[in-house]
Coordinates of C-alpha atoms in Angstrom, one line a residue:
Chain A
M1 CA 0.2 0.2 0.1
A2 CA 2.9 2.2 0.3
N3 CA 3.0 5.4 -2.2
K4 CA 4.3 4.7 -5.3
P5 CA 6.0 8.3 -7.2
S6 CA 3.6 7.4 -10.2
A7 CA 0.5 6.9 -8.1
P8 CA -2.4 9.6 -8.4
V9 CA -2.2 12.4 -5.8
M10 CA -4.1 11.6 -2.7
N11 CA -7.1 13.2 -2.0
P12 CA -6.5 14.9 2.0
I13 CA -8.5 12.6 3.4
E14 CA -7.1 10.1 2.5
Q15 CA -3.5 11.3 3.1
S16 CA -4.0 12.3 6.3
G17 CA -5.3 8.6 6.7
T18 CA -2.1 7.0 5.4
D19 CA -0.2 9.8 7.5
Y20 CA -2.0 8.8 10.4
L21 CA -1.5 5.0 9.7
Q22 CA 2.3 5.4 9.1
M23 CA 3.0 7.7 12.1
H24 CA 2.0 4.9 14.8
R25 CA 3.3 2.3 12.5
I26 CA 0.0 0.3 12.0
Y27 CA 1.1 -1.6 9.2
D28 CA 4.4 -2.9 10.8
L29 CA 2.2 -3.7 14.0
F30 CA -0.7 -5.5 11.9
H31 CA 2.0 -7.5 9.7
N32 CA 3.6 -8.6 13.1
L33 CA 0.6 -9.4 14.7
S34 CA -1.1 -11.5 12.1
A35 CA 2.3 -13.3 11.4
S36 CA 2.3 -14.3 14.6
L37 CA -1.3 -14.9 14.9
V38 CA -1.3 -17.3 11.8
Y39 CA 2.1 -19.2 13.0
N40 CA 0.9 -19.6 16.8
K41 CA -2.6 -20.7 15.4
P42 CA -4.4 -19.9 19.2
E43 CA -8.2 -21.5 19.8
D44 CA -9.2 -17.7 20.5
P45 CA -7.5 -15.2 17.9
K46 CA -9.1 -12.1 19.7
A47 CA -7.8 -12.7 23.5
F48 CA -4.0 -13.9 21.7
M49 CA -4.0 -10.5 19.9
I50 CA -5.2 -8.7 23.4
N51 CA -2.3 -10.2 25.1
Y52 CA -0.3 -9.6 22.3
L53 CA -0.9 -5.9 22.6
E54 CA -1.2 -5.9 25.9
Q55 CA 3.2 -6.8 26.3
L56 CA 2.9 -4.5 23.8
K57 CA 2.5 -1.8 25.9
K58 CA 4.5 -3.3 28.7
A59 CA 7.6 -2.8 26.3
R60 CA 6.6 0.2 25.4
L61 CA 6.1 1.5 28.9
A62 CA 9.1 -0.4 30.5
G63 CA 11.5 -0.6 27.2
L64 CA 11.7 -4.4 27.0
A65 CA 11.7 -6.5 24.2
S66 CA 8.6 -6.4 22.1
P67 CA 7.2 -9.7 21.6
S68 CA 8.8 -11.6 18.9
L69 CA 8.6 -14.6 16.7
V70 CA 12.1 -14.9 17.1
D71 CA 13.8 -15.0 20.5
D72 CA 17.1 -15.7 21.9
K73 CA 17.0 -19.6 21.7
D74 CA 16.0 -19.6 18.4
L75 CA 19.1 -17.2 17.5
T76 CA 21.4 -19.9 19.4
S77 CA 20.1 -22.1 17.4
I78 CA 20.4 -20.3 13.7
F79 CA 23.9 -19.9 14.7
R80 CA 24.9 -23.4 15.3
M81 CA 22.9 -24.8 12.0
L82 CA 25.5 -21.7 10.3
D83 CA 28.5 -23.3 12.1
P84 CA 27.7 -26.8 12.3
A85 CA 31.7 -27.3 13.1
G86 CA 31.5 -25.1 16.1
H87 CA 34.7 -22.7 15.1
G88 CA 32.3 -20.0 16.6
H89 CA 31.6 -18.2 13.8
I90 CA 30.4 -17.7 10.4
T91 CA 31.1 -16.4 7.0
Y92 CA 30.1 -12.3 6.2
S93 CA 27.4 -14.3 3.3
Q94 CA 26.2 -16.1 5.7
Y95 CA 25.4 -13.4 7.9
A96 CA 23.9 -11.0 5.6
S97 CA 22.1 -13.7 4.0
T98 CA 20.3 -14.9 7.4
M99 CA 19.3 -11.1 8.3
E100 CA 17.9 -11.3 5.3
A101 CA 16.1 -14.5 5.7
L102 CA 14.7 -13.0 9.1
G103 CA 13.4 -10.0 7.5
V104 CA 15.8 -7.5 8.5
P105 CA 16.0 -4.8 5.8
T106 CA 18.6 -2.9 6.4
Y107 CA 21.4 -3.9 8.9
N108 CA 25.0 -3.2 9.8
T109 CA 26.9 -4.0 6.9
S110 CA 30.4 -4.0 8.3
P111 CA 30.1 -5.8 11.5
A112 CA 33.3 -6.5 13.5
G113 CA 35.5 -8.9 12.0
K114 CA 34.4 -8.4 8.4
D115 CA 38.0 -8.1 7.5
N116 CA 38.6 -11.3 7.6
D117 CA 35.0 -13.0 7.1
R118 CA 34.6 -14.2 10.7
I119 CA 31.8 -12.9 12.6
T120 CA 31.3 -14.2 16.2
F121 CA 28.2 -15.3 17.5
E122 CA 28.5 -12.2 20.1
T123 CA 28.4 -9.7 17.0
F124 CA 25.5 -11.6 14.9
S125 CA 23.3 -12.1 18.0
Q126 CA 24.0 -8.6 19.3
E127 CA 23.0 -7.0 15.5
A128 CA 20.2 -9.5 14.9
R129 CA 18.7 -8.6 18.2
K130 CA 19.0 -5.4 18.0
R131 CA 17.6 -4.9 14.2
L132 CA 14.4 -7.2 15.4
N133 CA 13.5 -5.1 18.4
E134 CA 13.5 -2.6 16.2
L135 CA 10.9 -4.1 14.0
N136 CA 8.9 -5.1 16.4
A137 CA 8.8 -1.7 18.5
T138 CA 5.3 -0.8 16.5
Y139 CA 4.8 2.5 18.2
H140 CA 5.9 5.5 18.3
Chain B
M1 CA 24.9 -26.9 1.3
D2 CA 24.2 -23.5 3.2
N3 CA 20.7 -23.6 5.0
T4 CA 19.7 -20.3 4.6
T5 CA 19.7 -20.3 0.7
R6 CA 16.8 -22.7 0.6
P7 CA 13.6 -21.3 -0.7
S8 CA 11.1 -20.3 1.8
T9 CA 7.8 -22.4 1.9
I10 CA 4.9 -20.9 3.6
S11 CA 2.8 -23.2 4.9
P12 CA -0.6 -23.6 3.5
E13 CA -2.2 -24.2 7.1
F14 CA -1.4 -20.5 7.6
S15 CA -3.7 -19.4 4.9
L16 CA -6.3 -21.8 6.1
Y17 CA -6.0 -21.2 9.5
A18 CA -6.7 -17.3 8.7
E19 CA -9.9 -18.1 6.7
K20 CA -11.3 -20.5 9.2
N21 CA -10.9 -17.3 11.8
N22 CA -12.1 -14.7 9.4
L23 CA -9.2 -13.2 10.0
F24 CA -9.2 -10.3 7.2
E25 CA -12.2 -8.7 8.3
L26 CA -11.1 -8.5 11.5
F27 CA -8.1 -6.6 10.6
Q28 CA -10.3 -4.5 8.2
R29 CA -12.7 -3.6 11.0
C30 CA -9.6 -2.8 13.2
T31 CA -8.0 -0.6 10.5
S32 CA -11.6 1.4 9.5
S33 CA -12.3 2.0 13.0
L34 CA -8.7 3.4 13.6
L35 CA -9.0 5.6 10.7
I36 CA -12.5 6.6 11.6
D37 CA -11.5 7.8 15.4
R38 CA -7.6 8.1 15.0
P39 CA -6.7 7.8 18.5
D40 CA -3.2 8.7 19.6
D41 CA -2.6 5.6 21.7
P42 CA -3.4 2.8 18.8
L43 CA -2.3 0.2 21.2
T44 CA -4.8 0.7 24.2
Y45 CA -7.3 1.1 21.7
L46 CA -7.2 -1.4 19.9
I47 CA -7.5 -3.9 23.1
D48 CA -10.3 -2.1 23.8
L49 CA -12.0 -2.7 20.6
L50 CA -11.3 -6.0 20.5
N51 CA -12.4 -6.7 23.9
K52 CA -16.3 -5.0 22.6
D53 CA -15.8 -7.0 19.1
F54 CA -19.2 -8.1 18.4
D55 CA -21.1 -9.1 15.1
A56 CA -24.0 -7.0 15.8
P57 CA -26.7 -6.3 13.7
K58 CA -26.5 -2.7 12.0
I59 CA -30.0 -2.2 10.4
I60 CA -31.7 0.7 8.8
I61 CA -35.2 0.7 7.5
L62 CA -36.2 2.9 5.3
G63 CA -39.5 3.2 3.2
P64 CA -42.8 5.5 2.5
P65 CA -45.4 5.5 5.2
A66 CA -47.7 2.9 5.7
S67 CA -45.1 0.3 4.4
G68 CA -45.0 -1.5 7.8
R69 CA -41.6 -0.4 8.4
H70 CA -42.5 0.2 12.2
T71 CA -43.9 -3.5 12.3
I72 CA -41.0 -5.1 10.2
A73 CA -39.1 -3.2 12.8
K74 CA -40.6 -4.4 15.7
M75 CA -41.0 -8.2 14.4
L76 CA -36.8 -7.7 13.9
Q77 CA -36.4 -6.7 17.1
K78 CA -37.8 -9.8 18.4
K79 CA -35.8 -12.0 16.2
L80 CA -32.8 -10.6 16.8
N81 CA -32.7 -9.3 20.1
A82 CA -31.7 -5.4 19.1
V83 CA -32.4 -2.1 20.0
V84 CA -35.3 -0.2 18.2
I85 CA -34.6 3.5 17.8
E86 CA -36.8 5.9 16.7
P87 CA -36.2 9.9 16.3
S88 CA -39.2 10.5 18.8
E89 CA -37.1 8.2 21.5
V90 CA -33.8 10.1 20.7
L91 CA -35.4 13.2 21.3
Q92 CA -36.5 12.3 24.7
S93 CA -33.6 11.3 26.5
I94 CA -31.3 14.0 25.5
P95 CA -28.7 14.5 28.0
P96 CA -27.9 17.7 29.1
K97 CA -24.9 18.4 27.1
F98 CA -26.5 19.0 24.2
K99 CA -30.0 20.3 25.6
D100 CA -28.5 24.3 25.1
R101 CA -28.1 23.4 21.2
L102 CA -31.4 22.4 20.4
P103 CA -33.8 24.9 19.1
P104 CA -37.2 26.0 21.1
N105 CA -39.8 23.2 20.8
A106 CA -37.7 20.7 19.3
N107 CA -39.1 18.3 17.4
S108 CA -38.2 15.7 14.7
S109 CA -38.5 18.5 11.6
N110 CA -36.3 21.4 13.1
I111 CA -33.1 19.7 13.9
C112 CA -30.3 20.2 11.8
A113 CA -29.2 17.0 10.5
S114 CA -25.8 17.3 12.2
L115 CA -27.0 17.3 15.5
W116 CA -29.0 14.8 14.7
A117 CA -26.3 12.7 14.2
E118 CA -24.3 13.9 17.1
L119 CA -27.3 12.4 19.2
Y120 CA -27.5 9.5 17.2
E121 CA -23.4 8.8 18.1
H122 CA -23.9 9.3 21.6
R123 CA -27.0 6.8 21.8
F124 CA -24.9 4.4 20.0
K125 CA -22.3 4.4 22.7
D126 CA -24.8 3.4 25.5
F127 CA -23.9 -0.7 26.0
D128 CA -27.4 -1.7 24.8
C129 CA -26.7 -1.2 21.6
F130 CA -23.2 -2.1 21.2
R131 CA -24.1 -5.3 22.5
Q132 CA -26.9 -6.0 21.0
G133 CA -27.4 -3.7 17.5
W134 CA -29.7 -1.2 16.1
I135 CA -32.3 -1.1 13.9
L136 CA -33.1 2.7 13.1
V137 CA -36.3 3.1 12.1
D138 CA -37.4 6.7 10.1
F139 CA -34.0 8.2 9.9
P140 CA -32.1 9.4 8.3
A141 CA -34.6 10.6 6.2
T142 CA -33.1 13.2 4.1
R143 CA -29.7 12.9 2.0
E144 CA -27.8 15.7 4.5
Q145 CA -29.0 13.5 7.6
T146 CA -27.2 10.4 6.4
L147 CA -24.3 12.3 5.4
A148 CA -24.2 13.5 8.6
L149 CA -24.3 10.2 10.2
Q150 CA -21.4 8.9 8.1
S151 CA -19.1 11.9 8.9
R152 CA -19.1 10.6 12.1
G153 CA -18.3 7.2 10.9
I154 CA -21.5 5.7 11.8
F155 CA -22.3 3.1 9.3
P156 CA -25.3 0.4 9.3
K157 CA -24.4 -3.4 7.8
H158 CA -27.9 -3.6 5.9
V159 CA -30.5 -0.8 4.8
V160 CA -33.6 -2.5 3.6
C161 CA -35.9 -0.4 1.8
L162 CA -39.6 -1.0 1.9
E163 CA -41.4 -0.4 -1.5
A164 CA -44.9 0.1 -2.8
P165 CA -47.1 2.3 -4.9
D166 CA -48.7 5.3 -3.9
T167 CA -52.3 3.8 -4.6
V168 CA -51.7 0.8 -2.0
L169 CA -50.2 3.1 0.4
I170 CA -52.8 5.8 0.9
E171 CA -55.5 2.8 0.5
R172 CA -53.4 1.4 3.4
A173 CA -53.2 4.6 5.6
I174 CA -56.9 5.2 5.3
G175 CA -57.6 1.9 7.0
K176 CA -54.7 1.8 9.9
R177 CA -56.4 1.9 13.3
I178 CA -54.1 2.4 16.4
D179 CA -55.5 1.6 19.7
P180 CA -54.4 4.3 22.0
E181 CA -54.0 2.3 25.8
T182 CA -51.3 0.0 24.2
Q183 CA -50.4 1.5 20.9
D184 CA -50.7 -1.3 18.8
V185 CA -51.2 -0.7 15.3
Y186 CA -54.6 -2.5 13.7
H187 CA -56.2 -2.1 10.3
I188 CA -60.0 -3.0 9.4
T189 CA -59.3 -4.8 6.7
W190 CA -56.2 -7.3 7.4
N191 CA -55.2 -7.3 10.7
V192 CA -58.9 -6.5 13.0
P193 CA -58.0 -6.7 16.9
N194 CA -59.9 -9.9 18.5
S195 CA -62.2 -8.3 21.2
Q196 CA -64.8 -6.3 20.8
I197 CA -63.7 -3.9 24.0
I198 CA -60.5 -2.9 21.6
Q199 CA -62.5 -2.8 18.5
E200 CA -64.5 0.1 19.9
R201 CA -61.8 2.5 21.3
L202 CA -59.6 2.2 18.3
V203 CA -58.9 5.5 16.3
Q204 CA -57.8 6.7 13.2
L205 CA -54.7 9.0 13.4
E206 CA -54.7 12.4 11.6
E207 CA -51.3 11.9 10.0
N208 CA -53.2 8.6 8.0
S209 CA -56.0 10.5 6.4
E210 CA -55.9 10.9 2.7
K211 CA -55.0 14.7 2.4
Q212 CA -51.7 14.0 4.5
M213 CA -51.0 11.0 3.4
I214 CA -50.5 12.4 -0.5
L215 CA -48.5 15.3 1.4
R216 CA -46.4 12.6 3.5
L217 CA -45.8 10.6 0.3
K218 CA -44.6 13.3 -1.8
E219 CA -42.1 14.5 1.6
Y220 CA -41.0 11.0 1.2
R221 CA -40.2 10.8 -2.5
R222 CA -38.6 14.1 -2.8
N223 CA -35.7 12.9 -0.4
I224 CA -35.4 8.8 -0.7
D225 CA -33.7 8.5 -3.7
G226 CA -30.7 10.9 -2.0
V227 CA -30.7 8.9 1.0
K228 CA -30.8 5.5 -1.1
D229 CA -27.5 6.8 -3.1
C230 CA -25.6 6.5 0.1
F231 CA -26.5 3.5 0.8
K232 CA -26.0 1.7 -2.7
S233 CA -23.8 -1.2 -2.0
I234 CA -25.6 -2.5 1.3
L235 CA -29.7 -1.3 -0.2
R236 CA -31.9 -4.1 -0.6
A237 CA -35.4 -3.4 -1.9
I238 CA -38.0 -5.4 -1.0
N239 CA -41.7 -5.1 -2.1
A240 CA -44.0 -4.3 0.6
D241 CA -47.2 -5.1 -0.9
Q242 CA -46.9 -8.5 -0.1
P243 CA -48.1 -10.4 3.3
L244 CA -46.4 -9.2 6.1
N245 CA -44.7 -12.6 6.7
D246 CA -43.5 -12.5 3.4
I247 CA -42.0 -9.6 3.4
F248 CA -40.5 -10.3 7.0
A249 CA -38.8 -13.6 5.6
Q250 CA -37.3 -11.6 2.7
V251 CA -36.0 -8.9 5.4
Y252 CA -34.9 -11.5 7.3
S253 CA -33.0 -13.8 5.1
Y254 CA -31.2 -10.3 3.5
I255 CA -30.1 -9.3 7.2
S256 CA -28.6 -12.8 8.1
R257 CA -26.0 -13.0 5.0
K258 CA -22.8 -11.2 5.2
P259 CA -21.7 -8.7 2.8
R260 CA -20.2 -9.8 -0.2
S261 CA -16.7 -9.1 1.5
V262 CA -13.2 -8.3 -0.1
V263 CA -11.3 -11.3 1.1
P264 CA -8.6 -12.8 -1.1
R265 CA -10.2 -16.0 -0.8
T266 CA -9.5 -19.3 -2.3
P267 CA -12.4 -21.7 -3.5
R268 CA -12.1 -25.4 -2.8
V269 CA -14.7 -26.7 -5.3
I270 CA -16.5 -29.5 -6.2
I271 CA -19.1 -30.2 -9.1
L272 CA -21.2 -33.4 -9.0
G273 CA -23.5 -34.7 -11.7
P274 CA -24.2 -37.9 -13.3
T275 CA -22.8 -37.6 -16.8
G276 CA -24.2 -35.3 -19.3
S277 CA -25.0 -32.6 -16.9
G278 CA -22.1 -30.5 -18.4
R279 CA -19.9 -30.6 -15.6
K280 CA -16.8 -30.4 -17.8
T281 CA -18.1 -27.6 -19.5
V282 CA -18.9 -25.1 -16.6
A283 CA -15.9 -26.3 -15.0
I284 CA -13.7 -25.2 -17.5
K285 CA -15.5 -21.7 -18.2
I286 CA -14.9 -20.9 -14.0
S287 CA -11.3 -21.9 -14.5
H288 CA -11.1 -19.2 -17.3
K289 CA -12.3 -16.7 -15.8
Y290 CA -11.4 -16.8 -12.3
D291 CA -8.0 -18.7 -13.4
I292 CA -8.1 -21.4 -10.8
P293 CA -6.9 -24.6 -12.0
L294 CA -9.2 -27.6 -12.7
I295 CA -8.9 -30.8 -11.8
S296 CA -10.8 -33.5 -13.5
I297 CA -10.0 -36.8 -11.8
P298 CA -10.0 -39.1 -15.1
T299 CA -7.4 -37.0 -17.0
L300 CA -5.7 -37.2 -14.2
I301 CA -5.6 -40.8 -14.0
K302 CA -4.9 -40.8 -17.8
Q303 CA -2.1 -38.2 -17.5
Q304 CA -0.3 -40.2 -15.1
I305 CA -0.8 -43.5 -17.1
A306 CA 0.8 -42.0 -20.3
N307 CA 3.7 -40.5 -18.7
Q308 CA 4.4 -43.7 -16.8
T309 CA 5.2 -42.7 -13.6
S310 CA 5.1 -45.0 -10.6
I311 CA 1.2 -44.2 -9.5
G312 CA 0.6 -44.6 -12.9
N313 CA 1.8 -47.8 -13.4
T314 CA -0.2 -49.5 -10.5
M315 CA -3.2 -48.0 -11.7
K316 CA -2.5 -49.4 -15.0
P317 CA -3.9 -52.5 -14.8
Y318 CA -7.2 -51.5 -13.0
V319 CA -7.9 -49.0 -15.7
A320 CA -7.1 -51.5 -18.4
R321 CA -9.6 -53.9 -17.1
Q322 CA -12.6 -50.8 -16.9
S323 CA -12.4 -51.6 -13.3
L324 CA -12.1 -48.7 -10.8
V325 CA -8.7 -47.3 -9.3
P326 CA -8.4 -48.5 -5.5
D327 CA -9.3 -45.7 -3.5
S328 CA -6.3 -45.6 -1.6
L329 CA -4.6 -44.9 -4.8
L330 CA -6.8 -42.5 -5.9
M331 CA -6.7 -40.5 -2.4
Q332 CA -2.4 -40.1 -3.1
L333 CA -3.2 -38.9 -6.5
I334 CA -5.1 -36.2 -5.2
R335 CA -3.6 -35.3 -2.3
E336 CA -0.4 -34.8 -4.4
R337 CA -2.5 -33.0 -6.7
L338 CA -4.0 -30.4 -4.4
N339 CA -0.7 -29.7 -2.4
Q340 CA 1.1 -28.2 -5.2
N341 CA 1.5 -24.9 -5.3
D342 CA -0.8 -23.5 -7.8
C343 CA -4.1 -25.3 -5.6
T344 CA -2.6 -24.2 -2.2
T345 CA -2.5 -20.8 -3.6
K346 CA -5.6 -20.5 -5.9
G347 CA -8.2 -22.7 -5.0
W348 CA -9.2 -26.0 -7.2
I349 CA -12.2 -27.1 -8.8
L350 CA -12.4 -30.8 -8.5
I351 CA -14.2 -32.7 -11.3
G352 CA -14.8 -36.9 -11.4
F353 CA -15.0 -37.0 -7.9
P354 CA -15.3 -38.1 -5.3
R355 CA -18.3 -40.5 -6.0
T356 CA -18.9 -42.3 -3.1
R357 CA -19.0 -41.2 0.5
E358 CA -16.2 -43.3 1.9
Q359 CA -14.4 -41.0 -0.8
A360 CA -16.2 -38.2 0.4
E361 CA -14.8 -38.3 3.4
S362 CA -11.0 -38.9 2.8
L363 CA -11.6 -35.7 0.8
A364 CA -12.8 -34.0 4.3
R365 CA -10.1 -35.4 6.2
T366 CA -7.1 -32.8 5.2
S367 CA -8.0 -29.1 5.3
T368 CA -6.1 -29.0 1.9
T369 CA -8.1 -31.5 0.1
A370 CA -12.1 -30.4 2.3
P371 CA -14.0 -28.4 -0.4
N372 CA -16.0 -25.1 0.7
R373 CA -17.8 -25.3 -2.0
I374 CA -20.5 -28.1 -3.3
F375 CA -22.3 -28.3 -6.1
F376 CA -24.9 -31.0 -7.6
L377 CA -25.7 -30.6 -11.5
D378 CA -29.1 -31.9 -11.6
I379 CA -30.0 -33.5 -14.8
P380 CA -33.0 -36.4 -15.7
L381 CA -32.3 -39.1 -17.6
D382 CA -33.5 -38.6 -20.9
V383 CA -32.3 -35.0 -21.0
A384 CA -28.4 -36.5 -20.8
L385 CA -29.1 -39.4 -22.8
E386 CA -30.7 -36.6 -25.3
R387 CA -27.3 -34.6 -24.8
L388 CA -24.9 -37.2 -25.1
S389 CA -26.4 -39.2 -27.9
Q390 CA -26.1 -35.9 -30.0
R391 CA -22.7 -35.3 -29.6
S392 CA -20.1 -36.2 -31.8
L393 CA -16.1 -35.5 -32.7
D394 CA -14.5 -34.3 -36.0
P395 CA -11.7 -36.3 -35.8
I396 CA -9.6 -34.1 -38.1
T397 CA -9.9 -30.6 -36.5
G398 CA -10.8 -31.7 -33.1
R399 CA -14.3 -29.6 -32.8
R400 CA -16.8 -30.9 -30.9
Y401 CA -20.6 -30.9 -32.7
H402 CA -24.0 -31.2 -31.0
S403 CA -26.4 -31.7 -33.4
H404 CA -29.2 -29.4 -31.9
D405 CA -26.9 -26.4 -30.4
H406 CA -24.0 -26.7 -32.4
P407 CA -25.2 -28.2 -36.0
V408 CA -22.1 -29.1 -38.6
S409 CA -22.4 -27.0 -41.3
S410 CA -21.5 -29.1 -44.2
N411 CA -22.3 -32.7 -45.6
E412 CA -18.4 -33.2 -45.9
I413 CA -17.6 -32.6 -42.4
K414 CA -21.1 -34.5 -41.0
Q415 CA -19.4 -37.9 -43.3
R416 CA -16.5 -37.8 -41.3
L417 CA -17.8 -37.2 -37.5
I418 CA -17.7 -39.7 -34.7
Q419 CA -19.3 -40.9 -31.6
H420 CA -17.1 -41.6 -28.4
P421 CA -17.8 -44.8 -27.8
T422 CA -19.2 -44.4 -24.4
D423 CA -21.8 -41.9 -25.7
N424 CA -23.6 -45.0 -27.1
N425 CA -27.2 -45.1 -25.1
E426 CA -26.8 -48.5 -23.6
I427 CA -23.6 -47.0 -21.5
V428 CA -25.0 -43.8 -20.6
R429 CA -27.8 -45.8 -19.4
K430 CA -25.6 -47.4 -17.1
R431 CA -23.2 -44.8 -16.1
Y432 CA -25.9 -42.6 -15.3
E433 CA -27.5 -45.6 -13.0
E434 CA -24.3 -45.6 -11.6
Y435 CA -24.2 -42.1 -10.5
M436 CA -27.6 -42.3 -8.7
I437 CA -26.7 -45.2 -6.5
Y438 CA -24.4 -43.0 -4.9
H439 CA -26.3 -39.9 -5.3
D440 CA -28.4 -40.5 -2.4
E441 CA -25.2 -40.8 -0.2
L442 CA -23.4 -38.2 -1.2
Q443 CA -26.3 -35.7 -1.3
E444 CA -26.7 -36.8 3.0
F445 CA -23.0 -36.6 3.5
Y446 CA -22.4 -33.2 1.9
S447 CA -26.2 -31.5 2.8
Q448 CA -24.7 -30.6 6.7
Q449 CA -21.7 -28.3 4.2
D450 CA -24.1 -26.6 2.0
A451 CA -24.2 -28.1 -1.0
I452 CA -25.9 -25.8 -3.9
H453 CA -28.2 -27.9 -5.9
I454 CA -28.6 -26.4 -9.5
P455 CA -30.6 -27.6 -12.5
A456 CA -28.6 -28.7 -15.2
D457 CA -31.2 -28.8 -17.9
Q458 CA -30.4 -25.0 -19.2
D459 CA -28.2 -23.3 -21.6
A460 CA -24.5 -23.8 -20.1
Y461 CA -24.5 -20.0 -19.2
T462 CA -26.9 -20.0 -17.1
V463 CA -25.7 -22.8 -15.5
F464 CA -22.5 -21.1 -15.1
E465 CA -24.1 -17.8 -13.6
A466 CA -25.7 -20.3 -11.2
I467 CA -22.5 -22.0 -10.2
E468 CA -20.7 -18.2 -10.3
S469 CA -23.0 -16.7 -8.0
G470 CA -22.7 -19.7 -5.6
I471 CA -19.0 -19.9 -5.3
L472 CA -18.9 -15.7 -5.0
N473 CA -21.9 -15.2 -2.6
P474 CA -21.1 -16.4 1.5
L475 CA -22.6 -19.6 2.0
S476 CA -24.5 -18.9 5.4
K477 CA -24.4 -16.4 8.1
D478 CA -20.9 -17.8 9.9
E479 CA -18.7 -18.5 7.2
Y480 CA -17.5 -16.8 3.9

């Protein structure tokens, strides 16, 4: 629904509506919410959504991590899959393609260890965690 | 191999879950409420909204005087347990904050449209309206009032407009009588009260005299088109010149149907019917128009055999002997096909299956193979015979002909036409009978799922339209 440059100019009411939605990150909110819903498939979708929104509110208040489909355990498992031999680091291209697979659009393209092509677990998980938090904190 | 570069597949279970729980509509409601109210804190607002989200009826009943609006509204109220709101009632319970904005001697006609809209908005916030839904009668009466309502974000889900010619209405109004004690409405011809006592005290209201009625009707006709224009997509006009029960039945069935929504949907359709009913013809039309993959079981089997796949080879002896392929093999084939990408994303149309109740049960078992629309094309044996015996094929050009509908143009072609061996009368009869044996149990099995029966002895386009509307329209109150 993003405004393409060739799209006709919206009337002011439409424009203010879109602005409102963008300012409060409603698109991202609904995106994350529906992803969480169809992944978890709860019996009572409304109760699940209310729970999610409450958690998000708490996160906003306390500066904690927002609810996310990918938690720290998952990051550890992902890293282990990428580094089955247990060297403790992954290559830059692995790091880049994992970021994309996680749905992170912009990430640090020169993390520590890029020069010798060895990204450690700490670097990877810190960057992933930071970006995922940004994506999930759908409030302003 | 690097695991992170594997192509991602989205499980079809996700979209099935979303469909089953009407998630699209839920998000649509949330978004439209957000856009109307524009709260500063959307999170709290959404939590509040979800807690209070009920699918309550929101109905407006429009119509000229003496069309029976109030009667219908009362009947609807009994059935749906919604709250009926009339302008007089709103006027009676005006909250203090509006009192100083009223003109002196406020009555229905001198309050401006925007004030009306605010009053109604306030009324709707009451808990009973929220929970049980509302039915509006006699409002909005003008286009201005309608627009004022809409600008406050008040949208009905269904609008019913009763229509009748003026002469009928005037005649009705003249015979209308009110019991002053109970406010019940009677009529001297059609709705006479039982007891003598009530009969004696009935009065006729001044507004129902012929002169008054003509004036009121003029006023109504002047304004109603403007109002109807605002409700175009959710309006249903119903003839008020019928027995009351008929009117109510039509109104109620309209109210019960969910509006056709814009949900992206995957139709999973099966079309059943005896040979000669035109299943393939209509299925091909639908498949082309809506870009839904068509899966014909006999064709699928032949393909597998021709391609000499492992399943094909297992099936070959059965087909060669002209006996039926066993269900387990068939189900495997079907499951594979229906789980392929084009079927999970676009839906499917299945013909030639199921034939028996057991096959229908196996289909229903997994969510990717369970149909959500079932059609029976009904046709009597003689029509089927007639259709198929006239059918012939030109082996050189591949064109099909029918002696009545698509006759052959030249004698030369006629000479070389051949008939399909299974179109012979005896064989058609036998196939028809085989279909009928299982027809009853299939019909019973699918009757709980709102299977739709379509008389198939009409022309192809009519049947196509019937199936199309069956697919697009929501099946019943709860599903889409």
